[in-house]
PDB file of C-alpha atoms in Angstrom:
ATOM      1  CA  UNK A  74      51.781-171.424 -51.781  1.00 63.00           C
ATOM      2  CA  UNK A  75      52.755-171.273 -55.419  1.00 64.00           C
ATOM      3  CA  UNK A  76      53.849-174.376 -57.200  1.00 66.00           C
ATOM      4  CA  UNK A  77      56.933-174.348 -59.363  1.00 63.00           C
ATOM      5  CA  UNK A  78      57.287-176.467 -62.474  1.00 59.00           C
ATOM      6  CA  UNK A  79      59.777-179.247 -61.866  1.00 61.00           C
ATOM      7  CA  UNK A  80      62.872-179.483 -64.009  1.00 61.00           C
ATOM      8  CA  UNK A  81      62.119-181.887 -66.810  1.00 60.00           C
ATOM      9  CA  UNK A  82      59.484-180.032 -68.798  1.00 57.00           C
ATOM     10  CA  UNK A  83      56.238-180.714 -66.903  1.00 57.00           C
ATOM     11  CA  UNK A  84      54.371-177.408 -66.693  1.00 64.00           C
ATOM     12  CA  UNK A  85      52.201-176.503 -63.716  1.00 65.00           C
ATOM     13  CA  UNK A  86      49.724-173.704 -64.333  1.00 77.00           C
ATOM     14  CA  UNK A  87      48.656-171.202 -61.711  1.00 85.00           C
ATOM     15  CA  UNK A  88      45.154-170.362 -62.951  1.00 88.00           C
ATOM     16  CA  UNK A  89      44.750-167.365 -60.618  1.00 89.00           C
ATOM     17  CA  UNK A  90      48.012-165.825 -61.817  1.00 89.00           C
ATOM     18  CA  UNK A  91      47.061-166.443 -65.451  1.00 91.00           C
ATOM     19  CA  UNK A  92      43.682-164.742 -64.910  1.00 91.00           C
ATOM     20  CA  UNK A  93      45.395-161.739 -63.275  1.00 92.00           C
ATOM     21  CA  UNK A  94      47.830-161.458 -66.182  1.00 94.00           C
ATOM     22  CA  UNK A  95      44.953-161.571 -68.666  1.00 94.00           C
ATOM     23  CA  UNK A  96      43.072-158.804 -66.822  1.00 94.00           C
ATOM     24  CA  UNK A  97      46.208-156.651 -66.673  1.00 95.00           C
ATOM     25  CA  UNK A  98      46.634-157.113 -70.406  1.00 96.00           C
ATOM     26  CA  UNK A  99      43.048-156.072 -71.018  1.00 96.00           C
ATOM     27  CA  UNK A 100      43.566-152.948 -68.901  1.00 96.00           C
ATOM     28  CA  UNK A 101      46.722-152.069 -70.819  1.00 96.00           C
ATOM     29  CA  UNK A 102      44.890-152.443 -74.137  1.00 96.00           C
ATOM     30  CA  UNK A 103      41.959-150.322 -72.926  1.00 96.00           C
ATOM     31  CA  UNK A 104      44.317-147.624 -71.628  1.00 96.00           C
ATOM     32  CA  UNK A 105      46.285-147.540 -74.865  1.00 96.00           C
ATOM     33  CA  UNK A 106      43.080-147.124 -76.903  1.00 95.00           C
ATOM     34  CA  UNK A 107      41.638-144.390 -74.663  1.00 94.00           C
ATOM     35  CA  UNK A 108      42.059-140.733 -75.559  1.00 94.00           C
ATOM     36  CA  UNK A 109      42.289-139.769 -71.874  1.00 94.00           C
ATOM     37  CA  UNK A 110      42.699-141.538 -68.540  1.00 94.00           C
ATOM     38  CA  UNK A 111      40.300-144.410 -67.921  1.00 94.00           C
ATOM     39  CA  UNK A 112      37.440-143.557 -65.597  1.00 94.00           C
ATOM     40  CA  UNK A 113      36.705-145.816 -62.639  1.00 93.00           C
ATOM     41  CA  UNK A 114      33.603-146.990 -64.487  1.00 92.00           C
ATOM     42  CA  UNK A 115      35.679-147.910 -67.539  1.00 93.00           C
ATOM     43  CA  UNK A 116      38.145-149.831 -65.401  1.00 94.00           C
ATOM     44  CA  UNK A 117      35.292-151.696 -63.703  1.00 94.00           C
ATOM     45  CA  UNK A 118      33.869-152.558 -67.133  1.00 93.00           C
ATOM     46  CA  UNK A 119      37.215-153.914 -68.360  1.00 93.00           C
ATOM     47  CA  UNK A 120      37.640-155.937 -65.154  1.00 91.00           C
ATOM     48  CA  UNK A 121      34.013-157.097 -65.347  1.00 90.00           C
ATOM     49  CA  UNK A 122      33.218-155.694 -61.899  1.00 89.00           C
ATOM     50  CA  UNK A 123      29.646-154.838 -60.958  1.00 80.00           C
ATOM     51  CA  UNK A 124      28.747-151.979 -58.647  1.00 72.00           C
ATOM     52  CA  UNK A 125      27.494-153.036 -55.209  1.00 71.00           C
ATOM     53  CA  UNK A 126      23.847-154.040 -55.346  1.00 68.00           C
ATOM     54  CA  UNK A 127      23.841-154.554 -59.132  1.00 67.00           C
ATOM     55  CA  UNK A 128      22.323-157.739 -60.454  1.00 65.00           C
ATOM     56  CA  UNK A 129      23.045-159.763 -63.565  1.00 60.00           C
ATOM     57  CA  UNK A 130      26.179-160.157 -65.605  1.00 52.00           C
ATOM     58  CA  UNK A 131      28.362-157.370 -66.900  1.00 47.00           C
TER      59      UNK A 131
END
């Protein structure tokens, strides 16, 4: 259930939604800078996704 900010100026932040918006923005930037379509590997890199079985941080 999403919370809505009450009338009166108190802001409630949805951290999951903010993270999703940030990732979408990063994808848009990467796509706009690319000469061609982004490969699946490039998208995974932007989204900081590791292939199954990979260890360590991306």
